[in-house]
Each structure stands twice: as structure tokens, then as C-alpha cells.
PDB file of C-alpha atoms and ligand atoms in Angstrom:
ATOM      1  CA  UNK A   1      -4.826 -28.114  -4.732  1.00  0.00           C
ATOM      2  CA  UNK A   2      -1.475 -27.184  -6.411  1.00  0.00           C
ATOM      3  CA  UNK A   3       1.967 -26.613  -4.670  1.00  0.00           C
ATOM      4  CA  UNK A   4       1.769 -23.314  -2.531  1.00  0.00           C
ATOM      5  CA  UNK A   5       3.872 -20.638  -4.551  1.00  0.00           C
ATOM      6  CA  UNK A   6       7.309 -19.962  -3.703  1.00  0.00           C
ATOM      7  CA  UNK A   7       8.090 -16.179  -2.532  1.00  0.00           C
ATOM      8  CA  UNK A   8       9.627 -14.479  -5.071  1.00  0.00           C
ATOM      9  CA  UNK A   9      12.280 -12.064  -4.497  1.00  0.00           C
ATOM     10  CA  UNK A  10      13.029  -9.020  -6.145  1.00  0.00           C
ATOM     11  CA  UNK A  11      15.872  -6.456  -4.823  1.00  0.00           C
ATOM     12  CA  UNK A  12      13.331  -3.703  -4.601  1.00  0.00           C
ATOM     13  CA  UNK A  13      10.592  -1.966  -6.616  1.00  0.00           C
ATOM     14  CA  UNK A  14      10.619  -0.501 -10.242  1.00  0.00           C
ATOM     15  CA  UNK A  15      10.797   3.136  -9.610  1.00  0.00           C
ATOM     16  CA  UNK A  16       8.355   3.646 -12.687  1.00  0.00           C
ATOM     17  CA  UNK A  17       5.527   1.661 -12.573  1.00  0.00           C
ATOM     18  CA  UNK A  18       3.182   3.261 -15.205  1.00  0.00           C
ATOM     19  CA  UNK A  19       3.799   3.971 -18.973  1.00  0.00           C
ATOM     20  CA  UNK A  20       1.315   5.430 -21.261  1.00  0.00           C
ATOM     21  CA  UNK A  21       1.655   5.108 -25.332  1.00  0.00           C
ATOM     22  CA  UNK A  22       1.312   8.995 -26.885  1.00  0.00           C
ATOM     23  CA  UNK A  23      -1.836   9.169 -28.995  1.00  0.00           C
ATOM     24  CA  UNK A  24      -5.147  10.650 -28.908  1.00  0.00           C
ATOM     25  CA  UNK A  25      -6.903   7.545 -29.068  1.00  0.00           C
ATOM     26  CA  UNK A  26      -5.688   6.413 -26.054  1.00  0.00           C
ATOM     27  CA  UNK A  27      -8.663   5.236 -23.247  1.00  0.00           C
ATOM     28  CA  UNK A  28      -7.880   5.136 -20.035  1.00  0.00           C
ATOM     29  CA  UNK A  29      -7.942   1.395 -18.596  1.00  0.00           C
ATOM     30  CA  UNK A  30      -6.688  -0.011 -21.780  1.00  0.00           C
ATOM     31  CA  UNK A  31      -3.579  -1.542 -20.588  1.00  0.00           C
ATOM     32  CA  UNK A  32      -1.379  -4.860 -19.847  1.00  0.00           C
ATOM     33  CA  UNK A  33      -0.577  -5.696 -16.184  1.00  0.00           C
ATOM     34  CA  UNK A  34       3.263  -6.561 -15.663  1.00  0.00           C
ATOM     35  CA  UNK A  35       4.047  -7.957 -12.518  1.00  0.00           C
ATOM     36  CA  UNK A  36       6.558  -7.028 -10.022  1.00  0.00           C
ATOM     37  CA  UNK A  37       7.947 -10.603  -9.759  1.00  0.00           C
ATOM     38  CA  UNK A  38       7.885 -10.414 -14.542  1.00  0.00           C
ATOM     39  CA  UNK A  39       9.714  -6.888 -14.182  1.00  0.00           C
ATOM     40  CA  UNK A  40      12.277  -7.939 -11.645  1.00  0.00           C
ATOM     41  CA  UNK A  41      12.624 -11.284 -14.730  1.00  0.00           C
ATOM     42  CA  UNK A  42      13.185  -8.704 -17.249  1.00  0.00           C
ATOM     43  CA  UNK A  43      15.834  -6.377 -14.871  1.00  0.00           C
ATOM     44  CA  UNK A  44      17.779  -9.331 -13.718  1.00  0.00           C
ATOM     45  CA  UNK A  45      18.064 -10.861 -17.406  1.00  0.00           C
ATOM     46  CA  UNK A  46      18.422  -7.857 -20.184  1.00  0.00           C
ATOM     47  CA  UNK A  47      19.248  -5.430 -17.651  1.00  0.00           C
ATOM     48  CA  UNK A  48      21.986  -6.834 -14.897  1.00  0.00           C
ATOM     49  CA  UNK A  49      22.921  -9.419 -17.968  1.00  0.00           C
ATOM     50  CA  UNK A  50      22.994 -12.500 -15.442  1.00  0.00           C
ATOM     51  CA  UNK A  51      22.443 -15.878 -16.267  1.00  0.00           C
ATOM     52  CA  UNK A  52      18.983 -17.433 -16.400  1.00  0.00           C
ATOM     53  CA  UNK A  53      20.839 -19.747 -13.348  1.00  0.00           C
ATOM     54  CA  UNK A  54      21.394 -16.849 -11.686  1.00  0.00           C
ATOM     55  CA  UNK A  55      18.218 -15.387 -11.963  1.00  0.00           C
ATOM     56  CA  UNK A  56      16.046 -17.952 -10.632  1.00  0.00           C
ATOM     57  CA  UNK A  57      18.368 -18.380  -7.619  1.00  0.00           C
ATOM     58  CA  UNK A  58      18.106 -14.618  -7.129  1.00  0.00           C
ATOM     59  CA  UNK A  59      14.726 -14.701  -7.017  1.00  0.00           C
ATOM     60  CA  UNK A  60      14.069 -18.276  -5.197  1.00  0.00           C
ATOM     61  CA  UNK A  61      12.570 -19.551  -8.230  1.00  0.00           C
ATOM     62  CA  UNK A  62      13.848 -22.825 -10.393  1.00  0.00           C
ATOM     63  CA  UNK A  63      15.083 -22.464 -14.202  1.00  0.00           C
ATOM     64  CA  UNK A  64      11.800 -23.385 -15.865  1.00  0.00           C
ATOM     65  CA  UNK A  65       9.646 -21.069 -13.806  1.00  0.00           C
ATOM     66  CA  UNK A  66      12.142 -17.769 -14.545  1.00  0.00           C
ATOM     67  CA  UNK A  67      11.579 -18.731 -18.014  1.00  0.00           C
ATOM     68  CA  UNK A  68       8.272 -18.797 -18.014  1.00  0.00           C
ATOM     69  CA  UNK A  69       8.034 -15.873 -15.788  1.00  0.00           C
ATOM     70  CA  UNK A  70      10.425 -13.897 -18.536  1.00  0.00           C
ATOM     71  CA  UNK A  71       8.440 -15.296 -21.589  1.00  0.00           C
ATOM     72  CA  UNK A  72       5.167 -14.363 -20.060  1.00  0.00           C
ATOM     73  CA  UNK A  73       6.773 -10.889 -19.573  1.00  0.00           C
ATOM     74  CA  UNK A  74       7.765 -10.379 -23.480  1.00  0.00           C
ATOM     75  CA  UNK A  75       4.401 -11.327 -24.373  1.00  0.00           C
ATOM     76  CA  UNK A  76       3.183  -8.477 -22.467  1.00  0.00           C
ATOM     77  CA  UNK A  77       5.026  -5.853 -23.405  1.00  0.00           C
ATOM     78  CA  UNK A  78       5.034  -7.200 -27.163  1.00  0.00           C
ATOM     79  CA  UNK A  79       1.566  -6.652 -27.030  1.00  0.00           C
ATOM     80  CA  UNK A  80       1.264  -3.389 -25.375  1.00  0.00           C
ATOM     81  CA  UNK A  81       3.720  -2.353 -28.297  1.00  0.00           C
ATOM     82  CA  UNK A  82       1.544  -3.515 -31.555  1.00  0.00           C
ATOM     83  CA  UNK A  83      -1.591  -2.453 -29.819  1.00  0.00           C
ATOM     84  CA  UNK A  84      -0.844   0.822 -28.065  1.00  0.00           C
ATOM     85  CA  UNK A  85      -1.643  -0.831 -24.718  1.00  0.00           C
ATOM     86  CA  UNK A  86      -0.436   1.253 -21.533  1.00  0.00           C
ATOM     87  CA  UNK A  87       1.846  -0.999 -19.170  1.00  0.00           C
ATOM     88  CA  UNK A  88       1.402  -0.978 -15.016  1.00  0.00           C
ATOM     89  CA  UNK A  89       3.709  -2.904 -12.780  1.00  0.00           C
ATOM     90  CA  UNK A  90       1.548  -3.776 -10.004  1.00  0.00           C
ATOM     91  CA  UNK A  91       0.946  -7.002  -8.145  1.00  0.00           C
ATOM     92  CA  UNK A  92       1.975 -10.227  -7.192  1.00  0.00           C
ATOM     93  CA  UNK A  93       2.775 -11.564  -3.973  1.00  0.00           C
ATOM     94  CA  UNK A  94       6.625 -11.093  -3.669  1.00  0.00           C
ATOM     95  CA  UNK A  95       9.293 -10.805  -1.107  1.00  0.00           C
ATOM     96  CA  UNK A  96      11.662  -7.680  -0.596  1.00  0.00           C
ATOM     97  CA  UNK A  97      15.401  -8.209   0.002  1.00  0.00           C
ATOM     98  CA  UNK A  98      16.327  -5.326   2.560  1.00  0.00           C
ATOM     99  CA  UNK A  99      19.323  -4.655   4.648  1.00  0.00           C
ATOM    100  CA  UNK A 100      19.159  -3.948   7.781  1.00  0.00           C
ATOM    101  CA  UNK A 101      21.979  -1.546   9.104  1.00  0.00           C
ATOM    102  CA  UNK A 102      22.071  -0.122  12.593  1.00  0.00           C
ATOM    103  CA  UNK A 103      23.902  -0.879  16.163  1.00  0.00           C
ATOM    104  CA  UNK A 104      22.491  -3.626  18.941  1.00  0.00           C
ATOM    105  CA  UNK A 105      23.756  -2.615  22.630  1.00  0.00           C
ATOM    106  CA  UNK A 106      25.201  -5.067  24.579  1.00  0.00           C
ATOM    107  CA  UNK A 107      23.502  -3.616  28.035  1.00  0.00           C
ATOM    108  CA  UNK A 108      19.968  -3.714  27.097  1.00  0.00           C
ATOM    109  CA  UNK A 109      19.600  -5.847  24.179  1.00  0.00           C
ATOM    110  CA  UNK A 110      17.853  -2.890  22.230  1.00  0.00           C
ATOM    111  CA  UNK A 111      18.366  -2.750  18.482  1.00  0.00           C
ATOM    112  CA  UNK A 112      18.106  -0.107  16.568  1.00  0.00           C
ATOM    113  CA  UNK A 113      18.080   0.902  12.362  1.00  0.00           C
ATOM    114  CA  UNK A 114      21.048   3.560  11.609  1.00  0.00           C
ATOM    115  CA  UNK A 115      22.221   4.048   7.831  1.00  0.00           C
ATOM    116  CA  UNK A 116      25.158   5.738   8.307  1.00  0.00           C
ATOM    117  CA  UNK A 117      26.382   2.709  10.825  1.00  0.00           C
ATOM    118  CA  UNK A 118      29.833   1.510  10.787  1.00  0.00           C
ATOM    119  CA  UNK A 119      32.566   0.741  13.087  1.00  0.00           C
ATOM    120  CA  UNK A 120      33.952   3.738  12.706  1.00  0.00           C
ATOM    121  CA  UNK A 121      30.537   5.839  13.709  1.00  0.00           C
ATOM    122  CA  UNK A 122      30.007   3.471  16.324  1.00  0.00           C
ATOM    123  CA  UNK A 123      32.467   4.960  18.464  1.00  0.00           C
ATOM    124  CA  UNK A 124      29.958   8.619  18.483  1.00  0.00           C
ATOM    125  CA  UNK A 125      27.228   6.678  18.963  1.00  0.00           C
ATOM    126  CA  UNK A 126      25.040   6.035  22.779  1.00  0.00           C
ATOM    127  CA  UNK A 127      22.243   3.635  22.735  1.00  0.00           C
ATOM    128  CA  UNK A 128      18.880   6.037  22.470  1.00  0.00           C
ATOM    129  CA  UNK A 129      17.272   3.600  25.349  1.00  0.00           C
ATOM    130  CA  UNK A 130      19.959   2.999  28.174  1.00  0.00           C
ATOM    131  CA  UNK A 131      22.757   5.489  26.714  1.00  0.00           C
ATOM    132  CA  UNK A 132      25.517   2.735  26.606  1.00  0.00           C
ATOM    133  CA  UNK A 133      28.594   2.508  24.596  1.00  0.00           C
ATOM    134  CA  UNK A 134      28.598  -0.285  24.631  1.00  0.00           C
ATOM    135  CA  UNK A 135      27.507  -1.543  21.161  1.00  0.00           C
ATOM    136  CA  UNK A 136      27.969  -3.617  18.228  1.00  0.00           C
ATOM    137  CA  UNK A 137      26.989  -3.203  14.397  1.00  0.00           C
ATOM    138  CA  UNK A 138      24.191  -4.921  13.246  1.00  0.00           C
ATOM    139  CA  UNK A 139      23.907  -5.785   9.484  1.00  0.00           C
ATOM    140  CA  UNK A 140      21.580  -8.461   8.245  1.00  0.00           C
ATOM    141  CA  UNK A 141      19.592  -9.337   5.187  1.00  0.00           C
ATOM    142  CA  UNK A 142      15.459  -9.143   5.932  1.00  0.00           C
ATOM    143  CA  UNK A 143      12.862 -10.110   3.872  1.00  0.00           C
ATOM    144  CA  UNK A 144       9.314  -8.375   4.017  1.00  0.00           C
ATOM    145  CA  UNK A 145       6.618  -9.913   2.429  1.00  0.00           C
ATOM    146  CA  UNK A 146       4.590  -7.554   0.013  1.00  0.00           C
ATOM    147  CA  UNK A 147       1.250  -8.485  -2.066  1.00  0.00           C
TER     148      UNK A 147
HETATM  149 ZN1   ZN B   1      20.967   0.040  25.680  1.00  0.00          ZN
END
């Protein structure tokens, strides 16, 4: 058995995950499968410009496997391209960076998730459970595991 794979993370999903070459010819089903971990590759490098360094640390992945990961993604699309494939993102068991915002209270230990949180808002705000004022912000990086 092989090394169990690392969790790659990506800052969130592609908002389009299906694209669909224009001709009449076109059957359904005919496509290339990008994954999420390959498009999150492809964002990171071409798109935010970082360094390949950079890249694999973002996503908790060494240098070789990023490159791999991005070469395996060109492939892809390069043949979707010449043969009038359709692309899907789907798949691939990866881990979502999320930030948690919201307020704790000090009284009952309740924690709750607010987006519009701040120090400033805090001082409006009760605690929904016990009504105290007595709160702090909460910020703090999750990660949820998707498949
Ligand atoms: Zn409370």
C-alpha cells in the first residue's frame, strides 16, 4: 500500500464547473474530468501568478506533486481543445479553507457564526443563548473535508 494522500487545499470551489464546446456534433458524456484539487493548480499558478513554491504550500502539497498536478491539468484541457471534449470540475477528495467569523460569550461558553462580526458590532450584540454582553470575537481558519 502507498503513502495515504495528503489533503489538498483549495480556497473554495470554481464557480463554473461545466463547459460545453459549440457544435452540433456534440454527444452528451463526451468529456474530460478536471479535478477540483487540478483547477485550484491552474487558479493558483496562471491565475493568482504565484510561485510553484507557493502553490504547493497553499495547497499542502510538495513541489513535484503541484507540478504534476498542473501538468496533468494542461493535458486535459489540451485535449478537450483539439477534440471538442466538454470539461467538468468534479471530484477529488480535497479540503476547504473557511473562516470562521462570529462572537464566543464569556458566560456560557456558546459560540456562534456572525459575518458582519467585529469589535465594533460587538458592542450591539447579546449572546442568542444566555443574552450576555459579555463577548469576544471569534475568527479562525477551519478546514472541512469534501470528496
Ligand atoms: Zn451566553
Amino acid at each position: 500500500m502507498g503513502r495515504p494522500h495528503r489533503i489538498r487545499y483549495v480556497e473554495r470551489f470554481p464557480d463554473f464547473t461545466y463547459f460545453k464546446p459549440q457544435s452540433d456534433t456534440f454527444k452528451k458524456g463526451f468529456e474530460v474530468i478536471l479535478t477540483i484539487a487540478e483547477f485550484e493548480a491552474m487558479r493558483l499558478k496562471h491565475h493568482q501568478r504565484k510561485t510553484q513554491t507557493e502553490c504547493a504550500e497553499l495547497m499542502n502539497i510538495s513541489q513535484p506533486t503541484f507540478s504534476r498536478i498542473l501538468d496533468l491539468a494542461h493535458k486535459k484541457i489540451t485535449e478537450a481543445l483539439i477534440h471538442g471534449k466538454a470539461i467538468r470540475i468534479a471530484g477529488g477528495t480535497i479540503g476547504i479553507k473557511k473562516i470562521f467569523l462570529g462572537y464566543g460569550c464569556l458566560k456560557c461558553m456558546n459560540e456562534w457564526e456572525d459575518r458582519q462580526a467585529s469589535e465594533i458590532n460587538k458592542k450591539s450584540v447579546a449572546c442568542p443563548a444566555c443574552k450576555s454582553k459579555n463577548l469576544y470575537l471569534l475568527k479562525k481558519e477551519i478546514y472541512q473535508q469534501e470528496f
